[in-house]
DNA sequence: CGCCTGGTTGACCACTATCAAGGTTAGTGG
DNA sequence: CCACTAACCTTGATAGTGGTCAACCAGGCG
């Protein structure tokens, strides 16, 4: 349970201004570091003295059980904030999935900012609210949705993310492995594969390569993510 | 999708000072209303213009799918805050499970307080952090735990809650039905019953009546809530 | 070129859901 | 206070979704 960050390839870069998100641009000035794929930024239980913002790449936050079962709680893409907690220690582990650059701010520096800057406060509340909102959806998915609904919901949310990035949403990039997706959706990688196979067979999606999905029938996919859908797990 | 609060039996009472939680006592002064069991305080989608604090009784927060599947996201007991969101509308529905008294503060009143009062801000952040922390555990439970682990985890958390209330933790009160527990744990009420039956048969718990559980072997229960436990679902 | 990780598909099976029936508790009205 | 009713709880039989185990394939890197 110790830091692995800087040793790996923590290439601490220049001070860089904020990305587009939020109104208080000054807040998000900090040291940027770049890391290779599959590097650990912090581990569950580490002292939570930094807050991160993704500049590029994808980060994966997860919790482990003693026997190795894993629950991925979030994938973070460019612009997302993570590692923000009032607790002494991080509640989960953060790994890069791809090569990734993250901006890193000291916890106490952030606290000062929050104390003095009302806009920063509003920003922070928004960040936490977004997190609560998406966790709420995640609870429903994990507690009550079928495998097909889980995968479809995931693809829909990735489509929405792509469109927020300015993409057309016809094709989604999946920087994570099937295993990562499975651990996010509370199923196995085999089930993820099978469901993708079904969706492909029914002409809802294309899978040109394993990290790229073409969405042919977005409406059917959205239906499958909720309920009353004609798509089932069985062939 | 409209308020049902005051009509039912919303007995709006006097202004009452705060319970023990938090440092800024003045914040939590508001109108207290008392409601019967199984009353709806607000529905998912209602404008989120109030924040609540439980004075006594138990509240249940949940989300519904179109076909009736339900995910309970939280049970709130005396001292807990709910209905706190930066969104326009509530993300879930709030029902009383028992007769319950809640204190109710206007959203904009709270916003003012937060703006001017640093202690109130700290309080609020703590509340949101607690929520994030428990949701994190809930995600792991729903995504990766077996039925036995889910029920055991639930019983352990209810025991911890009872002890925080000053009880000895030997006996836990369950104000909710088996169905409520099932919808919280992402399983069915039949499975909840069967697991309780197993735990009873193995001498880990007693069930004097269906809303009261005696914990005979707290250590075994805790083991069962994590992993590497000898307790299984099968007889 | 070969290994190793990740992906896919199949066969089989277990956990938990579903369906069903009977028992118990609690609430309501006489 | 008691009887009736309905909701809740429990247990059993059966079935199905998704897990496990295993084999094979594909691509990237040493």
Coordinates of C-alpha atoms (C1' of nucleotides) in Angstrom, one line a residue:
Chain A
X1 CA 0.0 0.0 0.0
X2 CA 2.5 2.6 -1.1
X3 CA 2.9 5.1 -3.9
X4 CA 4.1 3.7 -7.2
X5 CA 3.5 6.8 -9.1
X6 CA 6.7 8.7 -9.6
X7 CA 9.1 5.8 -10.0
X8 CA 7.3 4.2 -12.9
X9 CA 7.6 6.9 -15.5
X10 CA 6.2 9.9 -13.8
X11 CA 7.3 12.5 -16.2
X12 CA 6.3 15.6 -14.3
X13 CA 5.7 18.3 -16.8
X14 CA 5.2 22.1 -16.9
X15 CA 2.4 24.0 -15.3
X16 CA -0.5 24.0 -17.6
X17 CA -3.8 25.9 -17.6
X18 CA -7.2 24.2 -17.2
X19 CA -9.2 22.3 -19.7
X20 CA -12.7 23.6 -20.6
X21 CA -14.7 22.1 -17.7
X22 CA -15.9 24.4 -14.9
X23 CA -15.8 28.2 -14.5
X24 CA -12.9 28.8 -12.2
X25 CA -10.0 28.2 -14.6
X26 CA -7.3 29.2 -12.1
X27 CA -8.1 26.3 -9.9
X28 CA -6.9 23.7 -12.2
X29 CA -3.3 24.7 -12.6
X30 CA -0.9 22.1 -11.5
X31 CA 1.9 19.8 -12.4
X32 CA 1.1 17.5 -15.3
X33 CA 2.6 14.0 -15.4
X34 CA 2.4 11.4 -18.1
X35 CA 2.2 7.7 -17.4
X36 CA 2.3 4.5 -19.5
X37 CA -0.6 2.1 -19.8
X38 CA -1.5 0.0 -16.8
X39 CA 0.3 2.1 -14.3
X40 CA -1.0 2.6 -10.8
X41 CA -1.4 6.2 -9.6
X42 CA -2.6 5.4 -6.1
X43 CA -3.8 2.4 -4.2
X44 CA -6.8 2.1 -1.9
X45 CA -5.6 3.0 1.5
X46 CA -2.9 5.5 0.4
X47 CA -3.1 8.9 2.1
X48 CA -5.4 11.0 -0.1
X49 CA -3.2 14.1 -0.4
X50 CA -3.7 14.8 -4.1
X51 CA -6.6 15.4 -6.5
X52 CA -6.2 14.5 -10.1
X53 CA -7.7 15.7 -13.4
X54 CA -7.4 13.7 -16.6
X55 CA -5.7 15.6 -19.4
X56 CA -5.7 12.7 -21.9
X57 CA -6.1 9.0 -21.7
X58 CA -8.3 6.9 -19.6
X59 CA -8.1 6.1 -15.9
X60 CA -9.9 3.2 -14.1
X61 CA -10.9 3.4 -10.4
X62 CA -11.6 0.1 -8.7
X63 CA -11.9 -1.8 -5.4
X64 CA -10.6 -5.2 -4.7
X65 CA -11.8 -7.9 -2.4
X66 CA -9.3 -10.2 -0.6
X67 CA -9.9 -13.1 -3.0
X68 CA -9.3 -10.9 -6.1
X69 CA -12.9 -10.1 -7.1
X70 CA -12.8 -6.5 -8.5
X71 CA -15.4 -3.8 -8.8
X72 CA -14.6 -1.0 -11.2
X73 CA -16.5 2.1 -9.9
X74 CA -15.6 4.5 -12.7
X75 CA -13.7 5.1 -15.9
X76 CA -12.3 8.6 -16.1
X77 CA -11.7 10.4 -19.5
X78 CA -10.2 13.7 -20.4
X79 CA -11.6 16.4 -18.2
X80 CA -12.7 14.2 -15.4
X81 CA -11.7 14.8 -11.8
X82 CA -10.8 11.9 -9.5
X83 CA -9.1 11.2 -6.2
X84 CA -11.3 13.8 -4.6
X85 CA -12.3 12.7 -1.1
X86 CA -12.6 14.2 2.4
X87 CA -11.3 11.0 3.8
X88 CA -7.8 10.4 5.1
X89 CA -7.1 7.7 2.5
X90 CA -8.3 6.9 -1.0
X91 CA -11.3 4.6 -1.1
X92 CA -10.2 2.9 -4.3
X93 CA -7.2 2.2 -6.5
X94 CA -6.5 4.3 -9.7
X95 CA -4.8 2.7 -12.7
X96 CA -4.1 4.1 -16.1
X97 CA -5.6 2.0 -18.9
X98 CA -3.8 3.8 -21.7
X99 CA -0.9 6.2 -21.8
X100 CA -2.4 9.1 -19.9
X101 CA -1.5 12.6 -18.7
X102 CA -3.0 13.8 -15.4
X103 CA -2.8 17.1 -13.6
X104 CA -2.2 16.7 -10.0
X105 CA -3.1 19.2 -7.2
X106 CA -2.2 19.1 -3.6
X107 CA -5.2 18.4 -1.4
X108 CA -4.4 21.4 1.0
X109 CA -3.9 23.7 -1.9
X110 CA -7.3 22.8 -3.1
X111 CA -8.8 23.3 0.3
X112 CA -7.4 26.8 0.4
X113 CA -8.9 27.6 -2.9
X114 CA -12.2 26.2 -1.8
X115 CA -12.1 28.3 1.3
X116 CA -11.5 31.6 -0.5
X117 CA -13.0 31.1 -3.9
X118 CA -16.8 30.8 -4.3
X119 CA -16.6 29.7 -7.9
X120 CA -14.2 26.9 -7.0
X121 CA -16.6 25.8 -4.4
X122 CA -19.4 25.7 -6.9
X123 CA -17.2 23.7 -9.3
X124 CA -16.3 21.2 -6.6
X125 CA -19.9 20.6 -5.6
X126 CA -20.8 20.1 -9.3
X127 CA -18.0 17.5 -9.5
X128 CA -19.2 15.6 -6.5
X129 CA -22.8 15.8 -7.7
X130 CA -22.0 14.4 -11.0
X131 CA -20.2 11.6 -9.3
X132 CA -23.2 10.9 -7.0
X133 CA -25.6 11.0 -10.0
X134 CA -23.6 8.5 -12.1
X135 CA -23.1 6.2 -9.1
X136 CA -26.9 6.2 -8.6
X137 CA -27.3 4.9 -12.2
X138 CA -24.5 2.4 -11.6
X139 CA -26.3 1.1 -8.5
X140 CA -29.4 0.4 -10.5
X141 CA -27.4 -1.2 -13.2
X142 CA -25.5 -3.5 -10.9
X143 CA -28.5 -4.3 -8.7
X144 CA -31.3 -4.8 -11.2
X145 CA -30.2 -5.0 -14.8
X146 CA -29.7 -8.1 -17.0
X147 CA -26.4 -8.8 -18.8
X148 CA -27.7 -7.4 -22.1
X149 CA -29.1 -4.3 -20.4
X150 CA -25.7 -3.7 -18.6
X151 CA -23.7 -4.0 -21.8
X152 CA -26.2 -1.9 -23.8
X153 CA -26.3 0.8 -21.0
X154 CA -22.5 0.9 -21.1
X155 CA -22.4 1.3 -24.9
X156 CA -25.0 4.0 -24.7
X157 CA -23.0 5.9 -22.1
X158 CA -19.8 5.6 -24.1
X159 CA -21.7 6.9 -27.1
X160 CA -22.9 9.9 -25.1
X161 CA -19.4 10.5 -24.0
X162 CA -18.1 10.3 -27.5
X163 CA -20.6 12.9 -28.6
X164 CA -19.7 15.2 -25.7
X165 CA -16.2 15.0 -27.2
X166 CA -17.5 16.2 -30.5
X167 CA -17.5 12.8 -32.2
X168 CA -20.5 11.7 -34.2
X169 CA -21.3 8.7 -32.0
X170 CA -21.3 6.3 -34.9
X171 CA -18.2 4.6 -33.7
X172 CA -17.0 4.3 -30.1
X173 CA -13.5 3.7 -28.8
X174 CA -13.1 1.3 -26.0
X175 CA -9.7 1.9 -24.4
X176 CA -10.4 -0.8 -21.7
X177 CA -10.3 -4.6 -22.0
X178 CA -13.3 -6.9 -21.9
X179 CA -12.2 -7.7 -18.3
X180 CA -12.3 -4.1 -17.3
X181 CA -15.8 -3.7 -18.8
X182 CA -16.9 -6.9 -17.1
X183 CA -15.6 -5.7 -13.7
X184 CA -17.4 -2.4 -14.3
X185 CA -20.7 -4.1 -15.2
X186 CA -20.5 -6.7 -12.5
X187 CA -20.4 -9.7 -14.9
X188 CA -17.6 -11.8 -16.4
X189 CA -15.6 -11.1 -19.5
X190 CA -17.1 -14.1 -21.2
X191 CA -20.6 -12.7 -20.7
X192 CA -19.4 -9.4 -22.1
X193 CA -18.1 -11.2 -25.2
X194 CA -21.3 -13.2 -25.7
X195 CA -23.6 -10.2 -25.3
X196 CA -21.5 -8.2 -27.8
X197 CA -21.8 -11.3 -30.1
X198 CA -25.5 -11.3 -29.8
X199 CA -25.8 -7.5 -30.5
X200 CA -23.6 -8.0 -33.5
X201 CA -25.6 -10.9 -34.8
X202 CA -28.8 -8.9 -34.5
X203 CA -27.2 -6.1 -36.5
X204 CA -27.4 -3.6 -33.6
X205 CA -23.6 -3.0 -33.6
X206 CA -20.5 -3.8 -35.6
X207 CA -17.1 -4.8 -34.1
X208 CA -14.4 -3.9 -36.6
X209 CA -11.8 -4.6 -34.0
X210 CA -12.1 -5.4 -30.3
X211 CA -11.5 -1.8 -29.1
X212 CA -13.9 -0.2 -31.6
X213 CA -17.7 -0.5 -31.8
X214 CA -19.9 0.7 -34.6
X215 CA -23.4 1.6 -33.5
X216 CA -25.8 0.7 -36.3
X217 CA -29.1 1.0 -34.4
X218 CA -28.7 3.5 -31.5
X219 CA -32.4 3.4 -30.7
X220 CA -32.5 -0.4 -30.3
X221 CA -29.4 -0.1 -28.1
X222 CA -31.1 2.5 -25.9
X223 CA -34.2 0.3 -25.5
X224 CA -32.0 -2.6 -24.6
X225 CA -30.3 -0.5 -21.9
X226 CA -33.6 0.2 -20.2
X227 CA -36.3 -2.5 -20.3
X228 CA -39.1 -3.7 -22.6
X229 CA -36.6 -4.7 -25.2
X230 CA -36.7 -7.5 -27.7
X231 CA -33.1 -8.3 -27.2
X232 CA -32.3 -11.1 -24.9
X233 CA -29.2 -12.9 -23.7
X234 CA -30.1 -16.2 -25.3
X235 CA -29.4 -16.8 -29.0
Chain B
X1 CA -44.9 13.1 -10.1
X2 CA -46.2 15.6 -7.6
X3 CA -45.8 16.2 -3.8
X4 CA -47.8 14.0 -1.6
X5 CA -46.2 15.2 1.6
X6 CA -48.5 17.5 3.4
X7 CA -51.8 16.1 2.5
X8 CA -51.2 12.6 3.9
X9 CA -50.7 13.4 7.5
X10 CA -48.0 16.1 7.3
X11 CA -48.2 17.3 10.8
X12 CA -45.9 20.3 10.5
X13 CA -44.5 20.9 14.0
X14 CA -42.5 23.5 15.8
X15 CA -39.0 24.7 15.0
X16 CA -36.6 22.4 16.7
X17 CA -32.8 22.6 17.2
X18 CA -30.3 20.2 15.6
X19 CA -29.5 16.6 16.6
X20 CA -26.0 15.8 17.5
X21 CA -24.4 15.4 14.1
X22 CA -22.1 18.1 12.7
X23 CA -20.6 21.2 14.2
X24 CA -22.8 24.0 12.8
X25 CA -25.9 23.4 15.0
X26 CA -27.7 26.5 13.7
X27 CA -27.9 25.1 10.2
X28 CA -30.3 22.3 11.1
X29 CA -33.2 24.3 12.3
X30 CA -36.3 23.8 10.4
X31 CA -39.9 22.7 10.3
X32 CA -40.5 19.2 11.6
X33 CA -43.3 17.1 10.1
X34 CA -44.4 13.6 11.1
X35 CA -45.6 11.1 8.6
X36 CA -47.2 7.6 8.8
X37 CA -45.6 4.5 7.6
X38 CA -45.3 3.9 3.9
X39 CA -45.8 7.5 2.9
X40 CA -44.1 9.2 0.0
X41 CA -42.1 12.3 0.8
X42 CA -41.0 13.0 -2.8
X43 CA -40.8 11.2 -6.1
X44 CA -37.9 10.9 -8.5
X45 CA -38.2 13.8 -10.9
X46 CA -39.9 16.2 -8.4
X47 CA -38.2 19.6 -8.2
X48 CA -35.5 19.3 -5.5
X49 CA -36.3 22.3 -3.5
X50 CA -36.0 20.8 0.0
X51 CA -33.4 19.0 2.0
X52 CA -34.4 16.6 4.8
X53 CA -33.0 15.3 8.0
X54 CA -34.4 12.3 9.8
X55 CA -35.4 12.9 13.4
X56 CA -36.9 9.5 14.1
X57 CA -38.1 6.6 12.0
X58 CA -36.6 5.1 8.8
X59 CA -36.7 6.5 5.3
X60 CA -36.1 4.5 2.1
X61 CA -34.6 6.0 -1.1
X62 CA -35.1 4.1 -4.3
X63 CA -35.2 4.2 -8.1
X64 CA -37.8 2.4 -10.2
X65 CA -37.4 1.0 -13.7
X66 CA -40.4 1.2 -16.1
X67 CA -41.2 -2.5 -15.6
X68 CA -41.3 -2.2 -11.8
X69 CA -37.8 -3.4 -10.9
X70 CA -36.6 -1.4 -7.9
X71 CA -33.2 -0.5 -6.5
X72 CA -33.1 0.8 -3.0
X73 CA -30.1 3.1 -2.8
X74 CA -30.2 3.9 0.9
X75 CA -32.0 3.5 4.2
X76 CA -31.9 6.7 6.3
X77 CA -32.1 6.6 10.1
X78 CA -32.3 9.3 12.8
X79 CA -29.6 11.9 12.1
X80 CA -29.2 11.1 8.4
X81 CA -29.6 13.8 5.7
X82 CA -31.3 13.1 2.4
X83 CA -32.7 14.9 -0.6
X84 CA -29.5 16.8 -0.9
X85 CA -28.6 17.3 -4.6
X86 CA -27.4 20.1 -6.8
X87 CA -29.7 18.8 -9.6
X88 CA -33.0 20.5 -10.5
X89 CA -34.9 17.4 -9.5
X90 CA -34.6 14.5 -7.0
X91 CA -32.8 11.5 -8.5
X92 CA -34.8 9.0 -6.5
X93 CA -38.0 8.6 -4.5
X94 CA -38.2 8.8 -0.7
X95 CA -40.7 6.8 1.3
X96 CA -41.1 6.5 5.0
X97 CA -40.9 2.8 6.1
X98 CA -42.2 3.5 9.6
X99 CA -43.8 6.4 11.3
X100 CA -41.2 9.1 10.9
X101 CA -40.4 12.7 11.7
X102 CA -38.3 14.7 9.3
X103 CA -36.9 18.1 9.4
X104 CA -37.2 20.0 6.2
X105 CA -35.0 22.9 5.0
X106 CA -35.5 25.0 1.9
X107 CA -32.8 24.4 -0.7
X108 CA -32.1 28.1 -1.2
X109 CA -32.0 28.7 2.6
X110 CA -29.3 26.0 2.7
X111 CA -27.5 27.6 -0.2
X112 CA -27.3 30.9 1.7
X113 CA -26.0 29.2 4.7
X114 CA -23.3 27.4 2.7
X115 CA -22.3 30.6 1.1
X116 CA -21.8 32.5 4.4
X117 CA -20.9 29.8 6.9
X118 CA -17.7 27.9 6.6
X119 CA -18.7 25.4 9.2
X120 CA -21.9 24.6 7.4
X121 CA -19.8 24.0 4.2
X122 CA -17.6 21.6 6.0
X123 CA -20.7 19.8 7.3
X124 CA -22.2 19.5 3.9
X125 CA -19.0 18.2 2.4
X126 CA -18.9 15.6 5.1
X127 CA -22.4 14.5 4.4
X128 CA -21.7 14.1 0.7
X129 CA -18.5 12.3 1.4
X130 CA -20.3 9.8 3.7
X131 CA -22.8 9.2 0.9
X132 CA -20.0 8.6 -1.6
X133 CA -18.2 6.3 0.7
X134 CA -21.3 4.2 1.4
X135 CA -22.3 4.1 -2.2
X136 CA -18.8 2.8 -3.0
X137 CA -19.3 -0.1 -0.7
X138 CA -22.8 -0.6 -2.1
X139 CA -21.3 -0.9 -5.6
X140 CA -18.9 -3.6 -4.6
X141 CA -21.8 -5.4 -2.8
X142 CA -24.1 -5.3 -5.8
X143 CA -21.5 -6.0 -8.4
X144 CA -19.4 -8.7 -6.8
X145 CA -20.8 -10.3 -3.7
X146 CA -22.8 -13.5 -3.3
X147 CA -26.3 -13.6 -1.7
X148 CA -24.9 -14.8 1.6
X149 CA -22.2 -12.0 1.6
X150 CA -24.8 -9.4 0.7
X151 CA -27.1 -10.4 3.6
X152 CA -24.2 -10.7 6.0
X153 CA -22.8 -7.3 5.0
X154 CA -26.2 -5.8 5.5
X155 CA -26.6 -7.3 9.0
X156 CA -23.1 -6.2 9.9
X157 CA -23.9 -2.6 8.8
X158 CA -27.2 -2.7 10.7
X159 CA -25.3 -3.9 13.8
X160 CA -22.7 -1.1 13.4
X161 CA -25.6 1.4 13.1
X162 CA -27.2 0.0 16.3
X163 CA -24.0 0.4 18.2
X164 CA -23.6 4.0 17.0
X165 CA -27.1 4.5 18.5
X166 CA -25.7 3.3 21.8
X167 CA -27.3 -0.2 21.6
X168 CA -25.2 -3.2 22.4
X169 CA -25.5 -4.7 18.9
X170 CA -26.7 -8.1 20.2
X171 CA -30.1 -7.5 18.7
X172 CA -30.8 -5.5 15.6
X173 CA -34.1 -3.9 14.6
X174 CA -35.2 -4.2 11.0
X175 CA -37.8 -1.6 10.3
X176 CA -38.0 -2.7 6.6
X177 CA -39.6 -5.6 5.0
X178 CA -37.8 -8.6 3.3
X179 CA -38.7 -7.0 0.0
X180 CA -37.1 -3.7 1.0
X181 CA -33.9 -5.6 2.0
X182 CA -34.0 -7.6 -1.2
X183 CA -34.3 -4.4 -3.3
X184 CA -31.4 -2.9 -1.4
X185 CA -29.2 -6.0 -1.8
X186 CA -30.1 -6.6 -5.5
X187 CA -31.6 -10.0 -4.8
X188 CA -35.2 -11.3 -4.3
X189 CA -37.1 -11.5 -1.0
X190 CA -37.1 -15.3 -1.2
X191 CA -33.3 -15.3 -1.4
X192 CA -33.2 -13.0 1.7
X193 CA -35.4 -15.4 3.6
X194 CA -33.4 -18.5 2.6
X195 CA -30.1 -16.9 3.5
X196 CA -31.5 -15.8 6.9
X197 CA -32.7 -19.4 7.3
X198 CA -29.2 -20.7 6.6
X199 CA -27.6 -18.3 9.0
X200 CA -30.2 -19.3 11.7
X201 CA -29.6 -23.0 11.1
X202 CA -25.9 -22.5 11.5
X203 CA -26.3 -20.7 14.7
X204 CA -24.9 -17.4 13.5
X205 CA -28.2 -15.5 14.2
X206 CA -31.5 -15.8 15.9
X207 CA -34.8 -14.6 14.4
X208 CA -37.2 -14.1 17.4
X209 CA -39.6 -12.2 15.1
X210 CA -39.2 -11.2 11.5
X211 CA -38.2 -7.6 12.3
X212 CA -35.7 -8.5 15.0
X213 CA -32.4 -10.4 14.5
X214 CA -30.2 -11.7 17.3
X215 CA -26.5 -11.8 16.4
X216 CA -25.0 -14.8 18.1
X217 CA -21.6 -14.9 16.3
X218 CA -20.7 -11.4 15.1
X219 CA -17.2 -12.6 14.0
X220 CA -18.7 -15.3 11.7
X221 CA -21.1 -12.7 10.3
X222 CA -18.3 -10.3 9.5
X223 CA -16.3 -13.1 7.8
X224 CA -19.4 -13.9 5.7
X225 CA -19.7 -10.3 4.7
X226 CA -16.2 -10.3 3.1
X227 CA -15.0 -13.5 1.7
X228 CA -13.1 -16.7 2.7
X229 CA -16.1 -17.7 4.7
X230 CA -17.3 -21.2 5.5
X231 CA -20.9 -20.1 5.1
X232 CA -22.5 -20.8 1.8
X233 CA -25.9 -20.4 0.3
X234 CA -26.5 -24.1 -0.1
X235 CA -27.6 -26.2 2.9
Chain C
dC1 C1' 9.5 -16.6 -34.9
dG2 C1' 7.3 -17.8 -30.7
dC3 C1' 5.4 -16.4 -26.5
dC4 C1' 1.9 -14.1 -23.9
dT5 C1' -1.9 -11.3 -23.2
dG6 C1' -6.5 -10.6 -24.5
dG7 C1' -10.6 -12.1 -27.0
dT8 C1' -14.0 -15.5 -28.5
dT9 C1' -16.8 -19.5 -28.3
dG10 C1' -18.6 -23.9 -26.4
dA11 C1' -20.1 -27.2 -22.8
dC12 C1' -21.6 -27.7 -18.5
dC13 C1' -23.2 -26.3 -14.1
dA14 C1' -24.5 -23.5 -9.9
dC15 C1' -26.6 -19.8 -7.9
dT16 C1' -30.4 -17.4 -7.6
dA17 C1' -34.9 -16.2 -9.8
dT18 C1' -39.4 -17.6 -10.6
dC19 C1' -43.6 -19.8 -9.5
dA20 C1' -46.5 -21.6 -6.1
dA21 C1' -48.5 -22.8 -1.8
dG22 C1' -49.1 -22.4 3.1
dG23 C1' -48.3 -20.0 7.4
dT24 C1' -48.0 -15.9 10.2
dT25 C1' -48.5 -11.2 11.5
dA26 C1' -50.6 -6.9 11.6
dG27 C1' -54.1 -3.8 10.7
dT28 C1' -59.1 -2.8 10.2
dG29 C1' -63.8 -2.7 11.2
dG30 C1' -67.5 -4.6 13.7
Chain D
dC1 C1' -61.8 -7.3 22.0
dC2 C1' -62.2 -10.3 18.4
dA3 C1' -62.7 -11.8 13.6
dC4 C1' -61.5 -11.0 9.1
dT5 C1' -58.5 -9.7 5.6
dA6 C1' -54.5 -8.6 3.3
dA7 C1' -49.8 -8.0 3.4
dC8 C1' -45.8 -10.2 4.6
dC9 C1' -42.9 -14.2 5.4
dT10 C1' -41.3 -18.8 4.7
dT11 C1' -40.3 -23.0 2.3
dG12 C1' -40.4 -26.1 -1.7
dA13 C1' -40.0 -27.3 -6.7
dT14 C1' -38.3 -26.0 -11.0
dA15 C1' -36.0 -23.3 -14.4
dG16 C1' -32.9 -20.0 -16.4
dT17 C1' -29.3 -16.5 -16.5
dG18 C1' -24.9 -16.0 -16.2
dG19 C1' -20.5 -18.3 -14.1
dT20 C1' -16.8 -21.6 -14.6
dC21 C1' -13.7 -24.3 -17.0
dA22 C1' -11.5 -25.1 -21.2
dA23 C1' -9.9 -24.8 -25.8
dC24 C1' -8.7 -22.1 -29.6
dC25 C1' -7.6 -17.8 -32.0
dA26 C1' -5.5 -13.2 -33.0
dG27 C1' -2.3 -9.7 -32.5
dG28 C1' 1.7 -7.4 -30.4
dC29 C1' 6.2 -7.5 -28.6
dG30 C1' 10.5 -9.4 -27.3

